[in-house]
Short mmCIF file of C-alpha atoms in Angstrom, two decimals:
data_model
loop_
_atom_site.label_atom_id
_atom_site.label_comp_id
_atom_site.label_asym_id
_atom_site.label_seq_id
_atom_site.Cartn_x
_atom_site.Cartn_y
_atom_site.Cartn_z
CA MET A 1 16.62 13.66 -14.39
CA GLN A 2 17.67 13.18 -10.78
CA ALA A 3 21.03 14.44 -9.46
CA SER A 4 22.38 10.88 -9.21
CA ASP A 5 21.40 10.25 -12.86
CA ALA A 6 23.21 13.43 -13.97
CA LYS A 7 26.40 12.30 -12.16
CA LYS A 8 26.24 8.87 -13.82
CA LEU A 9 25.66 10.42 -17.24
CA ALA A 10 28.70 12.64 -16.73
CA ALA A 11 30.81 9.61 -15.69
CA SER A 12 29.61 7.27 -18.42
CA PRO A 13 26.34 6.99 -20.36
CA TYR A 14 26.67 3.21 -20.09
CA LEU A 15 26.26 3.43 -16.30
CA LEU A 16 22.93 5.19 -16.74
CA VAL A 17 21.72 2.66 -19.32
CA GLU A 18 22.81 -0.17 -17.01
CA ASP A 19 20.84 1.51 -14.22
CA TRP A 20 17.69 1.83 -16.34
CA VAL A 21 17.93 -1.79 -17.49
CA SER A 22 18.34 -2.98 -13.92
CA ILE A 23 15.32 -0.87 -12.79
CA GLY A 24 13.26 -2.22 -15.71
CA VAL A 25 14.14 -5.85 -14.92
CA ARG A 26 13.38 -5.38 -11.22
CA LEU A 27 10.05 -3.72 -12.03
CA ALA A 28 9.19 -6.51 -14.47
CA GLY A 29 9.75 -9.00 -11.64
CA GLN A 30 7.51 -6.99 -9.29
CA VAL A 31 4.80 -6.73 -11.96
CA GLY A 32 5.11 -10.49 -12.59
CA ILE A 33 4.44 -11.23 -8.91
CA VAL A 34 1.42 -8.88 -8.87
CA ILE A 35 0.00 -10.54 -12.02
CA ALA A 36 0.52 -14.08 -10.69
CA LYS A 37 -1.11 -13.32 -7.33
CA THR A 38 -4.00 -11.41 -8.91
CA PHE A 39 -4.86 -14.35 -11.15
CA TYR A 40 -4.48 -16.71 -8.19
CA TYR A 41 -7.32 -14.86 -6.42
CA LEU A 42 -9.37 -14.35 -9.58
CA LEU A 43 -9.31 -18.07 -10.42
CA ARG A 44 -10.55 -18.81 -6.90
CA LEU A 45 -13.24 -16.14 -7.32
CA GLN A 46 -11.95 -14.34 -4.20
CA ILE A 47 -13.23 -10.98 -5.40
CA ASP A 48 -14.66 -8.13 -3.34
CA TRP A 49 -17.45 -7.16 -5.77
CA GLN A 50 -18.60 -4.12 -3.80
CA GLU A 51 -15.11 -2.61 -3.88
CA SER A 52 -14.68 -3.64 -7.53
CA ILE A 53 -17.82 -1.72 -8.49
CA ARG A 54 -16.60 1.30 -6.51
CA GLN A 55 -13.33 1.12 -8.43
CA ALA A 56 -15.20 0.71 -11.74
CA TYR A 57 -17.07 3.92 -10.95
CA PHE A 58 -13.83 5.76 -10.20
CA ILE A 59 -11.95 4.34 -13.19
CA GLY A 60 -14.77 4.51 -15.70
CA VAL A 61 -17.56 6.93 -14.91
CA LYS A 62 -15.25 9.66 -13.68
CA SER A 63 -13.13 9.35 -16.85
CA PHE A 64 -15.99 9.85 -19.33
CA LEU A 65 -15.73 13.63 -19.63
CA ILE A 66 -11.98 13.71 -20.25
CA VAL A 67 -12.20 10.72 -22.62
CA SER A 68 -14.99 12.53 -24.53
CA LEU A 69 -12.86 15.63 -25.00
CA THR A 70 -9.65 13.84 -25.97
CA ALA A 71 -11.43 11.41 -28.32
CA LEU A 72 -13.35 14.27 -29.94
CA PHE A 73 -10.30 16.40 -30.67
CA THR A 74 -8.09 13.43 -31.64
CA GLY A 75 -10.85 12.31 -34.02
CA LEU A 76 -11.22 15.81 -35.46
CA ALA A 77 -7.47 16.26 -36.06
CA MET A 78 -6.93 12.78 -37.48
CA SER A 79 -10.00 12.94 -39.74
CA LEU A 80 -9.02 16.37 -41.03
CA GLN A 81 -5.56 15.09 -41.97
CA ILE A 82 -7.00 11.99 -43.70
CA ALA A 83 -9.74 13.97 -45.47
CA ILE A 84 -7.27 16.52 -46.86
CA GLN A 85 -5.03 13.78 -48.27
CA LEU A 86 -7.82 11.66 -49.75
CA VAL A 87 -9.61 14.64 -51.37
CA GLN A 88 -6.39 15.41 -53.28
CA PHE A 89 -6.56 11.97 -54.88
CA GLY A 90 -10.33 11.96 -55.37
CA GLY A 91 -10.78 9.36 -52.63
CA GLU A 92 -13.51 11.15 -50.61
CA SER A 93 -15.65 8.02 -50.51
CA ALA A 94 -12.91 6.16 -48.59
CA ILE A 95 -12.73 8.71 -45.75
CA GLY A 96 -15.31 6.86 -43.64
CA GLY A 97 -13.51 3.53 -43.95
CA VAL A 98 -10.01 4.81 -43.27
CA VAL A 99 -11.07 6.98 -40.32
CA SER A 100 -13.20 4.22 -38.76
CA LEU A 101 -10.52 1.58 -39.19
CA ALA A 102 -7.88 3.80 -37.56
CA LEU A 103 -10.22 4.62 -34.69
CA ILE A 104 -11.36 1.05 -34.08
CA ARG A 105 -7.95 -0.63 -34.30
CA GLN A 106 -5.61 2.07 -32.97
CA ILE A 107 -6.84 5.44 -31.75
CA GLY A 108 -9.90 4.38 -29.70
CA PRO A 109 -8.13 1.90 -27.40
CA ILE A 110 -4.93 3.95 -27.03
CA THR A 111 -6.74 7.27 -26.36
CA ALA A 112 -8.83 5.74 -23.58
CA ALA A 113 -5.78 3.96 -22.18
CA ILE A 114 -3.64 7.12 -22.13
CA ILE A 115 -6.35 8.91 -20.16
CA VAL A 116 -6.71 6.01 -17.75
CA ALA A 117 -2.91 5.79 -17.31
CA GLY A 118 -2.72 9.53 -16.61
CA ARG A 119 -5.79 9.88 -14.44
CA VAL A 120 -6.24 6.48 -12.79
CA GLY A 121 -2.75 4.91 -12.92
CA SER A 122 -1.14 7.96 -11.34
CA SER A 123 -3.81 8.10 -8.64
CA ILE A 124 -3.38 4.38 -7.82
CA ALA A 125 0.42 4.73 -7.63
CA ALA A 126 0.10 7.77 -5.33
CA GLU A 127 -2.51 6.10 -3.10
CA LEU A 128 -0.64 2.81 -2.72
CA THR A 129 2.74 4.50 -2.16
CA THR A 130 1.19 6.73 0.51
CA MET A 131 -0.33 3.63 2.13
CA ASN A 132 3.11 2.04 2.08
CA VAL A 133 4.84 5.10 3.50
CA SER A 134 2.25 5.42 6.29
CA GLU A 135 2.50 1.67 7.14
CA GLN A 136 -1.11 0.94 6.08
CA ILE A 137 0.17 -1.88 3.84
CA ASP A 138 2.13 -3.30 6.80
CA ALA A 139 -1.05 -3.09 8.89
CA LEU A 140 -2.87 -5.22 6.30
CA LYS A 141 -0.07 -7.79 6.33
CA VAL A 142 -0.11 -7.99 10.14
CA MET A 143 -3.89 -8.65 9.94
CA ARG A 144 -3.01 -11.42 7.43
CA ILE A 145 -4.72 -9.63 4.57
CA ASP A 146 -2.83 -9.89 1.29
CA PRO A 147 -2.58 -6.33 -0.12
CA ILE A 148 -2.84 -7.77 -3.62
CA LYS A 149 -6.17 -9.42 -2.83
CA PHE A 150 -7.43 -6.36 -0.96
CA LEU A 151 -6.11 -3.57 -3.18
CA VAL A 152 -5.10 -4.88 -6.60
CA VAL A 153 -7.85 -7.40 -7.44
CA PRO A 154 -10.77 -4.90 -7.11
CA ARG A 155 -8.88 -2.30 -9.18
CA PHE A 156 -8.12 -4.88 -11.86
CA VAL A 157 -11.74 -6.10 -11.98
CA GLY A 158 -13.02 -2.50 -12.03
CA ALA A 159 -10.69 -1.61 -14.90
CA MET A 160 -11.67 -4.74 -16.84
CA MET A 161 -15.33 -3.75 -16.49
CA MET A 162 -14.84 -0.18 -17.63
CA MET A 163 -11.92 -0.07 -20.08
CA PRO A 164 -13.79 -1.72 -23.00
CA VAL A 165 -16.72 0.65 -22.36
CA LEU A 166 -14.44 3.71 -22.34
CA SER A 167 -12.59 2.44 -25.35
CA ILE A 168 -15.68 1.81 -27.49
CA TYR A 169 -17.08 5.16 -26.33
CA ALA A 170 -13.86 6.91 -27.44
CA MET A 171 -14.19 5.13 -30.78
CA PHE A 172 -17.77 6.33 -31.34
CA ILE A 173 -16.90 9.90 -30.37
CA GLY A 174 -13.95 9.81 -32.77
CA ILE A 175 -16.09 8.42 -35.60
CA PHE A 176 -18.69 11.11 -34.98
CA ALA A 177 -15.91 13.73 -35.22
CA GLY A 178 -14.77 12.09 -38.48
CA MET A 179 -18.31 12.27 -39.91
CA VAL A 180 -18.52 15.98 -39.14
CA ILE A 181 -15.09 16.69 -40.70
CA ALA A 182 -15.94 14.59 -43.79
CA LEU A 183 -19.19 16.53 -44.23
CA VAL A 184 -17.67 19.98 -43.72
CA TYR A 185 -14.36 19.60 -45.60
CA ALA A 186 -15.10 16.94 -48.21
CA ASP A 187 -18.86 17.19 -48.62
CA VAL A 188 -19.23 13.52 -47.74
CA SER A 189 -22.66 12.75 -46.28
CA PHE A 190 -23.09 10.71 -43.12
CA GLY A 191 -24.61 7.90 -45.22
CA VAL A 192 -21.61 7.68 -47.59
CA PHE A 193 -19.24 7.86 -44.61
CA LEU A 194 -20.99 4.95 -42.85
CA ASP A 195 -21.25 2.87 -46.04
CA SER A 196 -17.50 3.24 -46.53
CA ALA A 197 -16.92 2.25 -42.91
CA LYS A 198 -19.16 -0.84 -43.26
CA ALA A 199 -17.27 -1.90 -46.38
CA MET A 200 -13.83 -1.67 -44.79
CA VAL A 201 -14.38 -2.69 -41.16
CA ILE A 202 -14.66 -6.39 -40.38
CA ASP A 203 -15.48 -8.30 -37.17
CA GLN A 204 -11.76 -8.99 -36.58
CA ASP A 205 -11.21 -5.23 -36.12
CA PHE A 206 -13.59 -5.16 -33.17
CA PHE A 207 -11.83 -8.18 -31.70
CA VAL A 208 -8.52 -6.27 -31.93
CA HIS A 209 -10.20 -3.22 -30.37
CA PHE A 210 -11.41 -5.13 -27.31
CA LEU A 211 -8.20 -7.14 -27.02
CA LYS A 212 -6.18 -3.93 -26.87
CA ALA A 213 -8.62 -2.36 -24.39
CA PHE A 214 -8.25 -5.31 -21.98
CA ILE A 215 -4.47 -5.48 -22.36
CA ASN A 216 -4.05 -1.71 -21.85
CA ALA A 217 -6.22 -1.81 -18.73
CA ALA A 218 -4.13 -4.66 -17.33
CA ILE A 219 -0.85 -2.83 -18.07
CA VAL A 220 -2.00 0.38 -16.32
CA ILE A 221 -3.33 -1.44 -13.25
CA PHE A 222 -0.45 -3.89 -12.84
CA TYR A 223 2.31 -1.32 -13.33
CA SER A 224 0.77 1.35 -11.11
CA CYS A 225 -0.03 -1.18 -8.36
CA ALA A 226 3.42 -2.85 -8.52
CA ILE A 227 5.14 0.53 -8.31
CA GLY A 228 2.86 1.70 -5.47
CA LEU A 229 3.28 -1.48 -3.44
CA ASN A 230 7.06 -1.49 -3.77
CA THR A 231 7.85 2.17 -3.11
CA ARG A 232 8.79 3.35 0.37
CA GLY A 233 10.26 6.55 1.72
CA GLY A 234 8.67 9.98 1.95
CA ALA A 235 6.74 12.64 0.06
CA ALA A 236 9.29 12.84 -2.78
CA ASP A 237 8.99 9.10 -3.34
CA VAL A 238 5.21 9.44 -3.80
CA GLY A 239 5.85 11.94 -6.60
CA ASN A 240 8.49 9.68 -8.17
CA ALA A 241 6.14 6.69 -8.01
CA VAL A 242 3.44 8.65 -9.86
CA THR A 243 5.89 9.68 -12.59
CA ARG A 244 7.29 6.17 -12.95
CA SER A 245 3.82 4.65 -13.07
CA VAL A 246 2.68 6.91 -15.95
CA VAL A 247 5.98 6.63 -17.87
CA TRP A 248 6.24 2.84 -17.58
CA SER A 249 2.53 2.16 -18.24
CA MET A 250 2.54 4.28 -21.39
CA THR A 251 5.87 2.95 -22.68
CA VAL A 252 4.82 -0.67 -22.22
CA MET A 253 1.37 0.08 -23.67
CA PHE A 254 2.82 1.55 -26.88
CA ILE A 255 5.20 -1.40 -27.30
CA VAL A 256 2.46 -3.98 -26.68
CA ASN A 257 0.08 -2.00 -28.92
CA TYR A 258 2.53 -2.44 -31.81
CA ILE A 259 3.03 -6.15 -31.07
CA VAL A 260 -0.75 -6.80 -30.97
CA THR A 261 -1.22 -4.81 -34.18
CA ASP A 262 1.48 -6.85 -35.89
CA LEU A 263 0.22 -10.20 -34.62
CA THR A 264 -3.38 -9.51 -35.61
CA TYR A 265 -2.63 -7.97 -39.01
CA GLU A 266 -4.14 -10.16 -41.71
CA GLY A 267 -3.49 -8.22 -44.93
CA PRO A 268 -0.61 -8.58 -47.37
CA ARG A 269 2.94 -7.90 -46.06
CA MET B 1 11.10 13.16 32.66
CA THR B 2 7.38 13.61 32.94
CA SER B 3 6.49 11.17 35.68
CA GLN B 4 8.03 8.98 38.33
CA PRO B 5 8.26 5.23 37.73
CA ILE B 6 5.39 3.45 39.35
CA PRO B 7 6.23 0.47 41.58
CA PRO B 8 6.05 -2.86 39.76
CA SER B 9 3.25 -4.05 42.03
CA SER B 10 0.89 -1.66 40.17
CA LEU B 11 1.18 -3.80 37.07
CA PRO B 12 -0.66 -7.12 36.79
CA SER B 13 1.48 -10.05 37.82
CA PHE B 14 2.70 -12.83 35.51
CA SER B 15 4.40 -16.17 35.91
CA LYS B 16 7.49 -17.60 34.24
CA ALA B 17 6.27 -21.12 34.98
CA SER B 18 4.60 -21.49 31.59
CA GLU B 19 6.20 -21.55 28.15
CA PRO B 20 7.33 -18.16 26.87
CA MET B 21 4.85 -16.62 24.42
CA ILE B 22 7.66 -14.94 22.47
CA LYS B 23 11.15 -16.43 22.20
CA VAL B 24 13.83 -14.62 20.23
CA GLU B 25 17.22 -16.30 19.78
CA GLY B 26 20.36 -14.83 18.18
CA LEU B 27 18.48 -12.45 15.87
CA ARG B 28 20.56 -10.70 13.22
CA LYS B 29 19.49 -8.27 10.52
CA SER B 30 21.43 -6.08 8.10
CA PHE B 31 20.37 -3.37 5.66
CA ASN B 32 22.70 -2.45 2.79
CA GLY B 33 25.66 -4.08 4.51
CA ARG B 34 25.03 -2.32 7.86
CA GLU B 35 24.18 -4.73 10.66
CA VAL B 36 21.26 -3.24 12.62
CA LEU B 37 20.70 -6.17 15.00
CA LYS B 38 23.68 -8.23 16.12
CA GLY B 39 22.40 -11.37 17.81
CA ILE B 40 19.49 -10.31 20.02
CA SER B 41 17.89 -12.88 22.37
CA PHE B 42 15.04 -12.58 24.89
CA GLU B 43 11.82 -14.21 26.06
CA VAL B 44 8.42 -12.76 26.96
CA PHE B 45 5.95 -14.72 29.10
CA PRO B 46 2.13 -14.56 29.11
CA GLY B 47 1.00 -11.46 30.98
CA GLU B 48 4.45 -9.87 30.84
CA MET B 49 5.23 -6.55 29.18
CA LEU B 50 8.78 -6.11 27.92
CA ALA B 51 10.01 -2.66 26.95
CA ILE B 52 12.62 -2.40 24.23
CA ILE B 53 14.27 0.94 24.66
CA GLY B 54 17.13 2.75 23.02
CA PRO B 55 18.12 5.75 20.97
CA SER B 56 16.66 6.41 17.50
CA GLY B 57 18.05 4.07 14.84
CA CYS B 58 19.20 1.37 17.30
CA GLY B 59 17.00 -1.29 15.65
CA LYS B 60 13.93 -1.23 17.93
CA SER B 61 11.30 -0.96 15.20
CA THR B 62 13.21 -3.46 13.01
CA LEU B 63 12.91 -5.93 15.86
CA LEU B 64 9.11 -5.54 15.92
CA LYS B 65 8.91 -5.96 12.14
CA LEU B 66 10.91 -9.18 12.43
CA ILE B 67 8.59 -10.50 15.15
CA THR B 68 5.46 -9.69 13.11
CA GLY B 69 6.95 -11.27 9.98
CA LEU B 70 7.08 -8.02 8.02
CA LEU B 71 10.84 -8.59 7.67
CA GLU B 72 12.87 -11.79 7.41
CA PRO B 73 15.87 -12.21 9.76
CA ASP B 74 19.32 -12.87 8.30
CA ALA B 75 20.01 -15.27 11.15
CA GLY B 76 18.41 -16.37 14.42
CA LYS B 77 15.03 -17.73 15.36
CA ILE B 78 11.70 -16.27 16.49
CA THR B 79 9.17 -18.58 18.15
CA LEU B 80 5.65 -17.26 18.77
CA ASN B 81 3.24 -19.42 20.76
CA SER B 82 0.18 -17.75 19.30
CA GLU B 83 -0.92 -16.63 15.87
CA GLN B 84 -3.17 -13.94 17.34
CA ILE B 85 -0.95 -10.85 17.20
CA GLY B 86 -2.02 -7.24 17.63
CA LEU B 87 0.28 -4.43 16.57
CA VAL B 88 -0.16 -0.77 17.43
CA PHE B 89 1.75 1.20 14.81
CA GLN B 90 3.72 4.35 15.55
CA GLY B 91 1.71 6.35 13.01
CA SER B 92 -1.60 4.52 13.74
CA ALA B 93 -1.62 3.10 10.15
CA LEU B 94 -5.42 3.24 9.86
CA LEU B 95 -6.81 2.83 6.36
CA ASN B 96 -7.97 6.32 5.47
CA SER B 97 -10.56 5.17 2.94
CA LEU B 98 -12.41 3.17 5.61
CA THR B 99 -14.43 4.29 8.63
CA VAL B 100 -13.40 3.42 12.19
CA ARG B 101 -15.95 0.56 12.13
CA GLU B 102 -14.59 -0.77 8.83
CA ASN B 103 -11.00 -0.53 10.05
CA LEU B 104 -11.83 -2.70 13.04
CA ALA B 105 -13.96 -5.07 10.93
CA LEU B 106 -10.92 -5.63 8.72
CA ALA B 107 -9.06 -7.12 11.67
CA LEU B 108 -11.98 -9.50 12.26
CA ARG B 109 -12.20 -10.58 8.61
CA GLU B 110 -10.32 -13.85 9.11
CA ARG B 111 -12.69 -14.94 11.88
CA LYS B 112 -15.77 -14.62 9.65
CA LEU B 113 -18.03 -13.71 12.59
CA PRO B 114 -21.77 -13.12 12.10
CA LYS B 115 -22.50 -9.42 11.57
CA ARG B 116 -24.15 -8.99 14.99
CA GLU B 117 -21.19 -10.51 16.87
CA GLN B 118 -18.76 -8.47 14.81
CA ASP B 119 -20.60 -5.24 15.58
CA LYS B 120 -20.71 -6.17 19.28
CA ALA B 121 -16.95 -6.82 19.42
CA ILE B 122 -16.23 -3.54 17.63
CA MET B 123 -18.53 -1.53 19.89
CA GLU B 124 -17.03 -3.10 23.05
CA ASP B 125 -13.52 -2.21 21.95
CA LEU B 126 -14.42 1.33 20.94
CA THR B 127 -16.18 1.84 24.27
CA LEU B 128 -13.04 0.66 26.06
CA VAL B 129 -10.96 3.34 24.31
CA GLY B 130 -13.73 5.95 24.63
CA LEU B 131 -14.47 6.27 20.91
CA ALA B 132 -17.92 4.68 20.57
CA ASP B 133 -19.32 7.97 19.24
CA TYR B 134 -16.78 7.99 16.42
CA ILE B 135 -17.63 4.57 14.98
CA ASP B 136 -18.67 5.95 11.58
CA SER B 137 -15.97 8.64 11.34
CA PHE B 138 -13.08 8.44 8.93
CA PRO B 139 -9.52 8.48 10.37
CA THR B 140 -8.84 11.90 8.84
CA GLN B 141 -11.72 13.30 10.94
CA LEU B 142 -10.01 12.18 14.17
CA SER B 143 -7.27 13.87 16.21
CA GLY B 144 -3.84 12.23 16.59
CA GLY B 145 -4.77 10.85 20.01
CA GLN B 146 -8.09 9.49 18.73
CA GLN B 147 -6.33 7.83 15.80
CA LYS B 148 -3.89 6.21 18.20
CA ARG B 149 -6.78 4.95 20.35
CA THR B 150 -8.51 3.57 17.25
CA SER B 151 -5.27 1.81 16.34
CA PHE B 152 -5.34 0.32 19.86
CA ALA B 153 -8.91 -0.86 19.39
CA ARG B 154 -8.00 -2.47 16.07
CA ALA B 155 -5.01 -4.24 17.62
CA ILE B 156 -7.06 -5.79 20.42
CA VAL B 157 -10.34 -6.52 18.63
CA ASN B 158 -9.17 -10.09 17.96
CA ASP B 159 -8.29 -10.72 21.65
CA PRO B 160 -4.61 -11.22 20.77
CA GLN B 161 -2.30 -13.34 22.92
CA ILE B 162 0.63 -11.21 21.76
CA ILE B 163 0.39 -7.43 21.59
CA LEU B 164 3.13 -5.21 20.23
CA TYR B 165 3.40 -1.44 20.52
CA ASP B 166 5.64 0.60 18.23
CA GLU B 167 6.31 3.97 19.88
CA PRO B 168 2.72 4.25 21.17
CA THR B 169 3.18 7.64 22.85
CA THR B 170 5.63 9.33 20.50
CA GLY B 171 4.26 12.63 19.22
CA LEU B 172 1.44 12.83 21.78
CA ASP B 173 1.06 15.49 24.44
CA PRO B 174 1.90 14.42 28.03
CA VAL B 175 -1.76 14.08 29.03
CA MET B 176 -2.64 11.90 26.04
CA SER B 177 0.56 9.88 26.64
CA THR B 178 -0.66 9.13 30.17
CA VAL B 179 -4.09 8.15 28.81
CA ILE B 180 -2.46 5.74 26.33
CA GLU B 181 -0.19 4.29 29.03
CA ASP B 182 -3.25 3.74 31.23
CA TYR B 183 -4.93 1.86 28.35
CA MET B 184 -1.84 -0.31 28.00
CA ILE B 185 -1.90 -1.19 31.71
CA GLU B 186 -5.65 -1.84 31.56
CA LEU B 187 -5.17 -4.12 28.55
CA GLU B 188 -2.44 -6.05 30.36
CA LYS B 189 -4.97 -6.72 33.12
CA GLN B 190 -7.80 -7.66 30.75
CA LEU B 191 -6.01 -9.69 28.08
CA HIS B 192 -3.12 -11.18 30.06
CA ALA B 193 -1.27 -11.14 26.73
CA ALA B 194 2.49 -11.11 26.26
CA GLY B 195 3.50 -7.61 25.21
CA ILE B 196 6.45 -5.75 23.79
CA VAL B 197 6.56 -1.99 23.80
CA VAL B 198 9.18 -0.26 21.70
CA THR B 199 9.71 3.25 22.98
CA HIS B 200 12.16 5.89 24.05
CA GLN B 201 9.64 7.74 26.21
CA PHE B 202 10.76 7.46 29.84
CA SER B 203 7.23 7.59 31.23
CA THR B 204 6.01 4.84 28.90
CA TRP B 205 8.60 2.18 29.63
CA THR B 206 8.78 2.89 33.34
CA ARG B 207 4.99 2.88 33.81
CA THR B 208 3.89 0.03 31.56
CA ALA B 209 6.68 -2.58 31.47
CA HIS B 210 7.69 -5.32 33.88
CA ARG B 211 11.15 -5.52 32.33
CA ALA B 212 13.22 -3.50 29.88
CA ILE B 213 16.13 -4.15 27.56
CA LEU B 214 18.25 -1.30 26.27
CA LEU B 215 19.58 -1.58 22.73
CA ASN B 216 22.54 0.37 21.45
CA GLN B 217 24.05 -0.15 18.01
CA GLY B 218 22.30 -3.49 17.61
CA VAL B 219 23.26 -5.13 20.90
CA VAL B 220 21.62 -5.38 24.33
CA VAL B 221 23.66 -3.17 26.68
CA TRP B 222 21.37 -3.38 29.73
CA GLU B 223 18.46 -5.50 30.94
CA GLY B 224 16.47 -5.06 34.12
CA LYS B 225 13.35 -3.81 35.86
CA PRO B 226 12.40 -0.22 35.00
CA HIS B 227 12.35 0.96 38.62
CA GLU B 228 15.97 -0.26 38.99
CA ALA B 229 17.20 1.79 36.04
CA LEU B 230 18.07 4.99 37.90
CA ASN B 231 19.95 3.09 40.61
CA SER B 232 21.95 1.01 38.16
CA THR B 233 25.70 1.36 37.71
CA ASN B 234 25.44 0.56 34.00
CA PRO B 235 26.61 3.71 32.16
CA TYR B 236 24.27 3.12 29.18
CA ILE B 237 21.04 2.95 31.18
CA ILE B 238 22.16 5.82 33.42
CA GLN B 239 22.75 8.01 30.36
CA PHE B 240 19.49 6.92 28.68
CA ALA B 241 17.29 7.26 31.77
CA LYS B 242 18.76 10.59 32.80
CA ALA B 243 18.85 11.84 29.19
CA THR B 244 22.33 13.30 29.49
CA ARG B 245 24.94 13.98 26.80
CA GLU B 246 27.70 12.43 28.91
CA GLY B 247 28.00 8.68 28.48
CA PRO B 248 28.93 5.93 26.06
CA MET B 249 25.96 6.32 23.69
CA LEU B 250 27.06 9.36 21.73
CA ALA B 251 30.75 8.38 21.72
CA GLY B 252 32.21 9.34 18.36
CA LYS B 253 28.92 10.76 17.08
CA VAL B 254 29.03 14.36 18.28
#
């Protein structure tokens, strides 16, 4: 909490809430402009493919190791919890289905997105804010180059290329972790695990998986770019922009994740 | 004071017979309720270099941002007779992720030149500023003076009709300042562009400009030829040129 926030909280908590709402509304407007302009260039196919591929490498390839580790341990912990509960009720044969469904619809996309928000979103916010502070963004504008076309579009395209790949990769790593846990703690063979998964998982679940992956990628890129392009000041502001980018991306991602889950849920209510 | 003002005849001549290249009328701009510019007006003709001088925070850089369109004025009018504008930023503002060649190529993007012509234009400009050997270096591999010269090359690679300098010699050593001022004079001769230099460096505005206007608290308090500054009776320009504490500029601030 900044000093000004602490003063407002002491005066009246409503002032602080009013402040946060006003910041959120302003940021939503900035994100809206970034989204509109990005799609303007995308629809006209004004895309720098070389830079987009460079961004895809940075966003995707360089995230594989950290995604592997987080997906592995998230899968292990979640599968262990599920296995323990199901074994108590004699439901070992359902472990594969429950674990796979959770990983495909929820954990896979959100794990990859959290890593991308932390690793890539923060880096984009820092880079763009630094460019703003050092007048590099102004230099682009003077040369009549739209910073959104030059900086945001390639990052968005790169993220769209790589996020589904990272997401499906996180899912497979998590399922592998689930298979190991099911074998070790519940004596469920890989074959039984996969049969259970095949029985429970339907095509719609993969659609939800990819939908979430694309939406999460868009949220991280648009929020981090909007914050970076609209922050000026000095070194402290770069740090604040990084924090705001990660906090806002993740908050919006979790809210949208719930909305998508609810809208795509087809079972009984 | 690091150098004596050079006589105006050393600068290339210009004529007021043609239309002004830059015309600023009644420009006003406020930030957070504080009026930074309070109705500024001036004209700059082709081949003329105008220095905008004044203490820190008097609105000099804001004025340049308004002229380049980076800021919108609250009131007043800016008329530019050319769309080809080059701006040399105070901090160079080179894109650190691109090489010197790529930074200059960025400025040529709109013209969509064939690769060979683009490379030729870039090499000519870098040769002019003595940085041809650094064409594939990244900005972080260059010294402050070299970055400033690259920023120069980027500003002129499009043969601009209007060239703007934001504190071009601030933060440089006296020798490098003289080198940069010499480039500015050389460019005036070669491009015959209308120029504005925003500075508070005595040597820069007295050596490179045909005319100067002194801003203080958002208004023009003196206008004249640089070599006339020291002989003026205007207390603002006397204080600014002689860099003394006594005078109207610090009134109520010390």
